[in-house]
XYZ file of C-alpha atoms in Angstrom:
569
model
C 79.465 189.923 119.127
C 75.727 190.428 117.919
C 76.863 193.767 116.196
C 79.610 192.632 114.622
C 77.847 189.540 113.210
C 75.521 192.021 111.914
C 77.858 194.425 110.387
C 79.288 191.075 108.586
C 75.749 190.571 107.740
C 75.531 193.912 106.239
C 78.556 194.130 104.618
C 78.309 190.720 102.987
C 74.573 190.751 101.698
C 75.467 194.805 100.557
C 74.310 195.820 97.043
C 77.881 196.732 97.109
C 79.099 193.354 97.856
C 76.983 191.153 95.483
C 77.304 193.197 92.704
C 81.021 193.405 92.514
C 81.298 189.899 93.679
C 79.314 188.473 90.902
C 80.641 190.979 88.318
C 84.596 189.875 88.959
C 83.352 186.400 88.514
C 81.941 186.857 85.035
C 84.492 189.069 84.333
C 87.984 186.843 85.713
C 88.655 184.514 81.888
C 89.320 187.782 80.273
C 91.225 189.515 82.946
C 93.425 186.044 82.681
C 93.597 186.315 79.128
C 94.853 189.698 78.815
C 98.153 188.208 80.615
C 97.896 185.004 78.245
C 97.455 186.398 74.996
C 100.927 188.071 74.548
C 100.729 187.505 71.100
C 97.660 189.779 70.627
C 98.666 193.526 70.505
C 98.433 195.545 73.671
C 95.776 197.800 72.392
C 93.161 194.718 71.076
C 94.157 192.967 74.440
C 93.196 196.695 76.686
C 89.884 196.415 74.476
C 89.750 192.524 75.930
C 89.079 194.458 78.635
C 87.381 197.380 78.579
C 84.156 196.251 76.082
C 83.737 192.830 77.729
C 83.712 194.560 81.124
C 80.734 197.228 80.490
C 78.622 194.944 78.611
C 79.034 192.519 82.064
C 78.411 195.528 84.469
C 75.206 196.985 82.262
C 74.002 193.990 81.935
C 74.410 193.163 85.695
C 71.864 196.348 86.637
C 69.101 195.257 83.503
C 66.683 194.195 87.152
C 66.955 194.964 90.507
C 67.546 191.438 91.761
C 71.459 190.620 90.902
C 71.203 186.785 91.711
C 68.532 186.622 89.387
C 70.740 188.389 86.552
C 73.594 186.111 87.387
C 71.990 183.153 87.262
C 70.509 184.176 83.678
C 74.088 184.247 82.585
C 75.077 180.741 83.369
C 75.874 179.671 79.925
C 78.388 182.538 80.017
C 80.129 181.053 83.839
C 79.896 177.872 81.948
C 82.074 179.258 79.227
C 84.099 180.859 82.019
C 84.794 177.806 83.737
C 85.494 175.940 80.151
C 87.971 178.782 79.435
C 89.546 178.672 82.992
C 90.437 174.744 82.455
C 91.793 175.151 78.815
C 93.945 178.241 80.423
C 95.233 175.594 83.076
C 95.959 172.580 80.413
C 97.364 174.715 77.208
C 98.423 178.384 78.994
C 96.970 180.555 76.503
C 94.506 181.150 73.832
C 90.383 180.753 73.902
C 88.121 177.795 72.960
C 88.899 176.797 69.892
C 86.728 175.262 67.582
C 88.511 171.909 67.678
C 87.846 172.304 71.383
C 84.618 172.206 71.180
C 84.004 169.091 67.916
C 86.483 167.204 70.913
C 83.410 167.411 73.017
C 81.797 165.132 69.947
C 84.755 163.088 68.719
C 86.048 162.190 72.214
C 84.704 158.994 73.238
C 83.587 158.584 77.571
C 86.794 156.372 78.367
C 89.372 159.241 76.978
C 87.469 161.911 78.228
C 87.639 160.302 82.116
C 91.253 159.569 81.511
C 91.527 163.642 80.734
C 89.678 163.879 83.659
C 90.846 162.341 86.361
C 94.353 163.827 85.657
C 92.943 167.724 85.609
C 90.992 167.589 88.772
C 93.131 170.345 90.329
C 91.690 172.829 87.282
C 87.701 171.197 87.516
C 88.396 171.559 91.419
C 89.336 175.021 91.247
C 86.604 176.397 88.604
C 83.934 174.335 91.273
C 85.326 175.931 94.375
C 85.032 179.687 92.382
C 81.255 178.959 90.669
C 79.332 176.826 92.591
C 79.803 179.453 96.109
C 78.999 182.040 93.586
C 75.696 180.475 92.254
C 74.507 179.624 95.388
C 74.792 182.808 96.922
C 73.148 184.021 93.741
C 70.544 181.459 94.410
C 70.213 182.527 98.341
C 69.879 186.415 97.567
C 67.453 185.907 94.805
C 65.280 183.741 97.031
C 66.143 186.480 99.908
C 64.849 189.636 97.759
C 68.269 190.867 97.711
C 67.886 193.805 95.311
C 69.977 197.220 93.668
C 68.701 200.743 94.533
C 67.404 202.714 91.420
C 70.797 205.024 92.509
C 72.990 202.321 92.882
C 71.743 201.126 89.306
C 72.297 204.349 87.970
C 75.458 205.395 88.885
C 76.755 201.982 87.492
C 75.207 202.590 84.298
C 76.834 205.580 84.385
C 80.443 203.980 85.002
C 79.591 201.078 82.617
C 79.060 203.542 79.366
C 82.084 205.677 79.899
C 83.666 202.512 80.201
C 82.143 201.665 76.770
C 82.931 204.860 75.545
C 86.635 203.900 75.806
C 86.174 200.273 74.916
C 85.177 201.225 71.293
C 87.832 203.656 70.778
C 90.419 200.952 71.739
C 88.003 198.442 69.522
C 88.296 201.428 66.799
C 91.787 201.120 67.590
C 92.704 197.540 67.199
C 91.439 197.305 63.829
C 93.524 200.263 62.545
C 96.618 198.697 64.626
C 96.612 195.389 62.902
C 94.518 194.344 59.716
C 94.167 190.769 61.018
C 92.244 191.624 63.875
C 88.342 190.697 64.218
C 85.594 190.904 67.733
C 84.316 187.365 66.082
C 88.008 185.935 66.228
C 89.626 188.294 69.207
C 87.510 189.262 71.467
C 86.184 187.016 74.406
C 83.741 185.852 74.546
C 82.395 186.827 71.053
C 84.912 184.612 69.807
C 83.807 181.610 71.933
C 80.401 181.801 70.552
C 81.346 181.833 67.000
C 83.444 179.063 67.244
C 80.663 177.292 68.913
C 78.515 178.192 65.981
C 81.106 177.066 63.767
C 81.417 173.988 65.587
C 77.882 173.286 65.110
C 77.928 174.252 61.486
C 80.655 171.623 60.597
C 79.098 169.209 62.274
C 76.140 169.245 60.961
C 78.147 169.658 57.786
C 79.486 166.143 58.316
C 76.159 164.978 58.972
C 75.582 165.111 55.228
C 78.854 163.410 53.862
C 76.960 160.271 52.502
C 74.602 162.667 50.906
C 77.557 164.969 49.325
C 80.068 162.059 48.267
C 77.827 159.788 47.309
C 78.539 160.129 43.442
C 82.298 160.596 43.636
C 84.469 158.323 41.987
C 88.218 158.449 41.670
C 87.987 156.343 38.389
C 90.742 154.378 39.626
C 93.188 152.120 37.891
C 95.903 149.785 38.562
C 98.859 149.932 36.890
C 101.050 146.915 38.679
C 100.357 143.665 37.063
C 97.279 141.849 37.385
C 99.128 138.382 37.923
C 101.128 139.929 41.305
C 99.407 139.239 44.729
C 100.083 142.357 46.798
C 99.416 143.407 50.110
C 99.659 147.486 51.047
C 99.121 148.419 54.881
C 98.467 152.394 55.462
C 99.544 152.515 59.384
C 97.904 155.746 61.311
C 99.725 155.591 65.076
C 97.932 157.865 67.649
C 99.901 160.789 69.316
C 103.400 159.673 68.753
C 106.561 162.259 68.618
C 109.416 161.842 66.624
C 111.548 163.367 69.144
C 110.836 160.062 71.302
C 112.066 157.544 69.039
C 115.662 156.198 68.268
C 115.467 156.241 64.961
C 115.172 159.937 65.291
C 118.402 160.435 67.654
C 116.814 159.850 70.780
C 119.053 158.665 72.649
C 116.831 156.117 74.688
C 116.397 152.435 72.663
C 112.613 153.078 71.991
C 112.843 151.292 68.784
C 115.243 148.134 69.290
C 113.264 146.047 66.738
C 113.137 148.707 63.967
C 116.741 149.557 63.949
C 117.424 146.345 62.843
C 115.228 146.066 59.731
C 117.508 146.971 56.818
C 114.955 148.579 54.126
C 113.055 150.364 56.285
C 112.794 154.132 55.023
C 112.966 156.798 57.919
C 111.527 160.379 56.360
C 113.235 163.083 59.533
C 111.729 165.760 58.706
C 107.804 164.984 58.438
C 105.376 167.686 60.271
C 101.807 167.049 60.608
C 99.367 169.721 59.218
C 96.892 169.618 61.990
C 97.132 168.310 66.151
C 93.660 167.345 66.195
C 92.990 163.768 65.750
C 89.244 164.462 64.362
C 91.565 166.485 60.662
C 94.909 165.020 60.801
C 93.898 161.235 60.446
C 91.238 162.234 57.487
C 93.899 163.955 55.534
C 95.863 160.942 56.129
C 93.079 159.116 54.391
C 92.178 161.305 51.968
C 93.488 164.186 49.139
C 92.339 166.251 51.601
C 95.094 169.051 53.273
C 95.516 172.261 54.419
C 94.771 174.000 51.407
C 91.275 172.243 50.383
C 90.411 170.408 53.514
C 86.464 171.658 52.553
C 86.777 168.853 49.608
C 86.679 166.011 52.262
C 82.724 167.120 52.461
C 82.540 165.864 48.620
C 84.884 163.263 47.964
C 85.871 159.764 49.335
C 89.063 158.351 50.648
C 92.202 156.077 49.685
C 90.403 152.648 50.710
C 87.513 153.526 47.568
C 90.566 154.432 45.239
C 92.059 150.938 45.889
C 88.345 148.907 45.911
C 87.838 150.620 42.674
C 90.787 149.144 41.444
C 90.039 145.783 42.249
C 91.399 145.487 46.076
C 89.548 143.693 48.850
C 89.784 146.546 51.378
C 89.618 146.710 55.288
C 89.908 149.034 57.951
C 90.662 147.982 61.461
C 90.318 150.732 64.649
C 91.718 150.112 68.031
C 89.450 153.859 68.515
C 85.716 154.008 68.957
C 83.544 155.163 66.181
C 82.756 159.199 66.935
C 80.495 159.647 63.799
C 83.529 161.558 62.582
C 85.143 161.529 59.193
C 87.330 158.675 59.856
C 84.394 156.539 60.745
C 82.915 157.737 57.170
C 85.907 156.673 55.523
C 86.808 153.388 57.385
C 83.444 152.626 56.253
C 84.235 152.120 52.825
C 85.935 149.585 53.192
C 84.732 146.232 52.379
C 85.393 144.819 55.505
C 85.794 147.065 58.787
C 86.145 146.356 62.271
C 86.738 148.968 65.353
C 87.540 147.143 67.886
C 86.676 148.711 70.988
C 83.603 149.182 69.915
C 82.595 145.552 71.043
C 80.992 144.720 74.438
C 83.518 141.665 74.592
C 86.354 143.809 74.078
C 88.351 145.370 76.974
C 88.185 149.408 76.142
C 92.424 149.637 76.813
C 93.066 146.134 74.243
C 96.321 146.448 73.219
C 96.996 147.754 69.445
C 97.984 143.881 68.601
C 94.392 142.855 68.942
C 94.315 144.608 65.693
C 97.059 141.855 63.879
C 94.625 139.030 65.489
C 92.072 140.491 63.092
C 94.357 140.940 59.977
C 95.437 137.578 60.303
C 91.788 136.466 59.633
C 91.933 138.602 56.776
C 95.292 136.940 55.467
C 94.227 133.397 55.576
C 91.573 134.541 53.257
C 94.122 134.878 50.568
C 92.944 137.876 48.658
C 95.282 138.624 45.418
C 94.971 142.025 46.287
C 94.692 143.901 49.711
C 94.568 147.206 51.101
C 94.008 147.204 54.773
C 94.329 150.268 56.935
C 95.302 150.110 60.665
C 94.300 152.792 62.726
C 96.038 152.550 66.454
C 95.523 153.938 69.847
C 99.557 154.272 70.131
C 100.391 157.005 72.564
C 97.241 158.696 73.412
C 97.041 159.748 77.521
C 96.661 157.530 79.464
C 100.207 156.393 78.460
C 100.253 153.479 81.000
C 97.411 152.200 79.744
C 98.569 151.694 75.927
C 100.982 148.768 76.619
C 101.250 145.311 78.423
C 103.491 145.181 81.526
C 106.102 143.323 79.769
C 106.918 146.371 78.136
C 107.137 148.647 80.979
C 111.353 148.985 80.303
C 111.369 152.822 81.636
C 110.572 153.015 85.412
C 108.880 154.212 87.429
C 106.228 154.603 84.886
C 102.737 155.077 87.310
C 100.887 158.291 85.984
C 99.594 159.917 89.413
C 98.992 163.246 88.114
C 99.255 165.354 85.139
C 101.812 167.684 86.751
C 105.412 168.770 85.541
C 106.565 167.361 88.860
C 105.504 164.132 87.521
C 107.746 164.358 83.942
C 109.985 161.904 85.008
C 107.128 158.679 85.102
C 104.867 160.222 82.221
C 107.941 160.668 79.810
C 109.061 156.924 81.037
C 105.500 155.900 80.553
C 105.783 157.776 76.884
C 108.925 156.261 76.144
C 107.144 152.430 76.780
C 104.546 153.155 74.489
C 106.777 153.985 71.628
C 108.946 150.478 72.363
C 105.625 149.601 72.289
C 104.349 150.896 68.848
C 107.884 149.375 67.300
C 106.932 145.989 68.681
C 103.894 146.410 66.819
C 105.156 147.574 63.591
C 107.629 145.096 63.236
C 105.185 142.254 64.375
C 103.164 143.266 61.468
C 106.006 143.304 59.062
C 107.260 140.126 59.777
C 103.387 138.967 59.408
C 103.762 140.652 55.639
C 107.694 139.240 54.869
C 106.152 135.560 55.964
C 103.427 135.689 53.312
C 105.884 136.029 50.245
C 103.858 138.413 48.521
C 104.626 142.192 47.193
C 103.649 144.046 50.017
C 104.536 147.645 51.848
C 103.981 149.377 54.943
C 103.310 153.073 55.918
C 103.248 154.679 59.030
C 102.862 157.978 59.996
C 101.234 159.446 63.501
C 98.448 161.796 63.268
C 100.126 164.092 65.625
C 102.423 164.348 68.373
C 102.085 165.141 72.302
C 103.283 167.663 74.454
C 104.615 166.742 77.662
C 106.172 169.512 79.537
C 109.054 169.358 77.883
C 109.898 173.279 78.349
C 109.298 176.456 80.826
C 105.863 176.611 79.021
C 104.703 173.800 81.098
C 102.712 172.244 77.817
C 100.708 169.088 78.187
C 98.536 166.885 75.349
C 97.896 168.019 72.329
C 95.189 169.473 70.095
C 95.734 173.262 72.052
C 94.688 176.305 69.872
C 98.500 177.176 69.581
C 100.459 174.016 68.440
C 104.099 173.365 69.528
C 107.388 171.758 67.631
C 106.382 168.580 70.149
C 103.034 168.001 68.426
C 103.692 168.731 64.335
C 106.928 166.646 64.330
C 106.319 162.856 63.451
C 107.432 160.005 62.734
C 107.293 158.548 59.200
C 108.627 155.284 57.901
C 108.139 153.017 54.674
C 108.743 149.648 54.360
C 108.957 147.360 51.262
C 109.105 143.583 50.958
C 111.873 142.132 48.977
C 109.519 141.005 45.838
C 108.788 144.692 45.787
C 112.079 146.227 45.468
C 112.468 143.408 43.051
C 110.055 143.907 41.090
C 109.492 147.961 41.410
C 113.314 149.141 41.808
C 112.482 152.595 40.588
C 110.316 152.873 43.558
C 112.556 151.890 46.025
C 115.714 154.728 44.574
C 113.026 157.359 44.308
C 112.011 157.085 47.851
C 115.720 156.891 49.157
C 116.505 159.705 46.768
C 113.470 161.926 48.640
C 113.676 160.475 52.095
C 116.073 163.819 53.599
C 113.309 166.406 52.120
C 110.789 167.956 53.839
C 107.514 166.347 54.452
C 103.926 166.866 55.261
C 102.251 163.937 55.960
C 98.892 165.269 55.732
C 99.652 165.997 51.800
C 101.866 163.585 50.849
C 100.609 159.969 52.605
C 97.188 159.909 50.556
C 99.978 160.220 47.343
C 102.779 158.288 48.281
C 100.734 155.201 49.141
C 98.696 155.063 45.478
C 101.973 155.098 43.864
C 103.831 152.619 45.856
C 100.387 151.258 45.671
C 100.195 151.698 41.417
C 96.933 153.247 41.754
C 96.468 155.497 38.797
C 93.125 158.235 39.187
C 93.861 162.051 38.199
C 93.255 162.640 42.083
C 96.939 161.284 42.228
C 99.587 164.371 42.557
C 103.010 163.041 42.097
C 104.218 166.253 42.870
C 103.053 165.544 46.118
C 104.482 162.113 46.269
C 106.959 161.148 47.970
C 107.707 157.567 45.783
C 107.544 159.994 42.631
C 110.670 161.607 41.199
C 108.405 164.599 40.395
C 108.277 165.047 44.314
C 109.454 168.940 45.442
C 109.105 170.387 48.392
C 106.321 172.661 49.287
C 106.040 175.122 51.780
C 104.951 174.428 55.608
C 101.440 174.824 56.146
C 99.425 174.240 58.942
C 95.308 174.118 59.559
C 93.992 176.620 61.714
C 91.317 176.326 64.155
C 88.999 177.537 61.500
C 90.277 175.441 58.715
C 92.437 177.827 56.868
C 95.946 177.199 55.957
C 98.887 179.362 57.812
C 102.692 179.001 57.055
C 104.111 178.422 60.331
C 105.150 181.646 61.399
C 101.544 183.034 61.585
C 100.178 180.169 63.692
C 101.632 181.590 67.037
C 104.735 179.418 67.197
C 107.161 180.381 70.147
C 111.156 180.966 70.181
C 111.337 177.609 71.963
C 109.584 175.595 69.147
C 111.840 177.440 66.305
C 114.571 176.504 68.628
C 113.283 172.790 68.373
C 113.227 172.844 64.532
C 116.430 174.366 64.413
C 117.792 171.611 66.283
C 115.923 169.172 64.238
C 117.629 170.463 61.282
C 113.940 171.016 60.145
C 113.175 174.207 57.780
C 110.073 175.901 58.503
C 110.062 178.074 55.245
């Protein structure tokens, strides 16, 4: 028994032993990544490989002591066990950017919420690292240490293995044009999109400094004498695939499909599934094609203050020192709710019409408010008051595609929800008599393992049909239509052509709004007869547009727009 527990010994404090040990463990994210990336040729995916793996093994023999060495490389297990979760939540693709500005955007309460429903991917990446790093710890302490030989004939293994990593690097840029190390190859990829995390951020830290002297030099064109009231609506998450006024065949919106005027646009897609871009190209003139100008100019609520609206901005979101919070701030008057000690952090979106109301008995001539929602975001059951839990059982236990059945039930109340809302705030607008319209539009949709991919969330490197499609709806009082017909036939006339909310909100709402500045495109607007359609763009992680087949798309979300009658071109 002595013996054996000594060969064991041996065998499991061996130079052999350690070294390969801790090598597989730095090297595992990109042996699961060659499988995931299917998109990426075979030959850059084989260089995924090959480069990645002798840089880990040389640089696993640079001392004697390999616990030592592994330990040095924590920040690249941390990135490891980062990648590992995002390979369990999304299925594919590296640490984006976004990814990585989540980490600043995301406020505590969402980011526990994520938490507590991944705990089978933070388990896992715990039970493989911390075993690891301990017996790195305990052979470091111990003196465990590499023969000169043993070092040696690795090295030797390692640079052959070099050898043919940079033939098949050579290779993958001759094989495809679009191919870069800094944008395809892990985890040189993950640090530049760390960098360019960091850079944008710090980017954003200058906006006051950068848009300080912008001006839209706005105008109004309506009537002086009219008292008007214009409400931009940003929802949080929701899918247009989940609502009845879409087709879905559940009754998610049993209030709205009884208001007569309302405007339903089918065939809106989002340019972005981050919440940190989509909602400030809501805001602003911003899109996919000059999203930098959002570091220089100012949003929709200056263009109406400068001509001559009280503004406000209400938030059912945290501040995240993000653009949003930059632009809400412009307004004269701007509240976000949770961000109040009094407040509970899961207040329903109506707290928000509590706080409009205050604003209403005010009796401004002219308002502009915008009303920024927590709508759909996970945790679903935590968006809505019991008396709107219609779809049972709706208890979230895990986020697992055995439990689609309560989280799509749990969706589904949130969206009954959201029309309750709406509709409470249009009937808050048709009481007050005056000229008044509403917007809405989500920021993006949600994923919720709705095919074999097994998708979840949103904001993954690689959207999906589930999380560009959105709702979009305008609604306009009866003294409007009255006294802007034109308006009224224009939008009906454009309401069946394609849409991206990203470019045409901002443009749509200063016309319905009659806000004239030469930032206004009524090309791009959808209450213009000059409106056209454009075609589909999309943001990439690095803030470059892409037409839709070069963001990594799958059959099954073509499939989606097919059915949707929605064309991608």
């Amino acid at each position: 028994m002595k013996n054996r527990k000594k060969n064991l010994d041996r065998l499991f404090f061996s130079q052999w032993f350690l070294y390969s040990i801790f090598l597989a463990i730095l090297f595992l994210p990109n042996l699961f990544l060659f499988f995931t990336e299917t998109t990426t040729p075979l030959v850059a995916r084989f260089c995924n490989i090959f480069l990645p793996l002798s840089v880990y093994g040389w640089v696993m023999t640079l001392s004697p002591r390999p616990g030592k060495v592994f330990w040095f490389l924590f920040p690249v297990l941390f990135l490891g066990a980062f990648q590992l979760v995002l390979l369990y939540l999304f299925g594919e693709s590296i640490i984006a950017v976004d990814m990585f500005l989540n980490l600043f955007t995301t406020n505590s309460v969402e980011a526990l919420e994520l938490l507590d429903k991944l705990m089978p991917a933070v388990v896992g990446v715990i039970v493989l690292y911390i075993p690891a790093l301990v017996l790195a710890a305990f052979t470091w302490h111990k003196g465990n240490r590499l023969s000169k030989s043993f070092r040696y004939r690795c090295r030797l293994i390692w640079s052959l293995t070099g050898v043919a990593g940079f033939v098949l690097l050579a290779a993958s840029y001759v094989t495809d044009d679009r191919y870069s190390v800094k944008t395809d190859l892990y985890p040189v990829n993950v640090c530049y999109n760390i960098f360019q995390a960091f850079d944008r951020e710090m980017r954003s830290d200058h906006y006051y400094e950068t848009s300080r002297d912008f001006s839209f030099g706005s105008q109004a064109e309506h009537d002086e004498d009219i008292p008007e009231i214009y409400v931009m609506v940003i929802g949080e998450t929701s899918r247009a695939i989940d609502w009845e006024l879409y087709g879905y065949t559940r009754n998610t919106n049993p209030l709205l499909s009884r208001e007569n005027e309302l405007i339903v646009f089918p065939y809106a897609l989002t340019q972005s599934n981050t919440t940190h871009k989509s909602v400030p190209m809501l805001l602003s003139a911003a899109s996919a094609e000059n999203f930098n100008s959002l570091y220089q100019q100012k949003g929709i609520i200056t263009a109406f203050k400068e001509a001559g609206f009280y503004t406000l901005f209400l938030s059912n979101q945290q501040p995240n020192h993000s653009f949003i919070d930059f632009l809400g701030k412009e307004a004269d008057e701007w509240n976000f709710i949770k961000d109040s000690p009094r407040k509970d952090v899961n207040a329903p979106d109506e707290e928000l019409l509590k706080y409009f109301d205050n604003v209403l008995k005010e009796e401004h001539h002219k308002l502009f408010v915008v009303l920024h929602t927590y709508g759909s975001h996970f945790d679903y059951r935590e968006r809505y008051p019991a008396i709107f839990s219609v779809y049972k059982p709706d208890d979230i236990t895990g986020a697992k595609p055995c439990f689609r059945n309560n989280l799509i039930n749990a969706y589904d109340n949130t969206i009954r929800y959201t029309d309750y809302f709406l509709t409470s705030l249009i009937d808050r607008l048709r009481r007050s008599g005056k000229t008044s319209a509403v917007l809405y539009t989500s920021d993006h949709g949600e994923d919720i393992f709705d095919d074999r991919r097994k998708l979840f969330l949103h904001a993954s490197p690689v959207p999906s049909y589930y999380q560009m499609h959105v709702p979009m709806l305008i609604w306009l009082s009866d003294s409007y239509r009255y006294d802007f017909p034109t308006i009224k036939e224009t939008l009906d006339r454009n309401k069946n052509k394609g849409v991206e909310t990203s470019v045409s909100f901002f443009h749509t709402m200063l016309t319905i709004g009659g806000i004239d500045t030469r930032y206004r495109n009524d090309s791009l607007s959808l209450a213009s007869p000059l409106y056209h359609e454009r075609k589909r763009l999309y943001l990439n992680d690095h803030n470059k547009p892409c037409t839709l087949d070069d963001i990594g798309l799958k059959k099954e979300d073509f499939d989606m727009f097919q059915r949707m009658h929605i064309v991608t071109q």
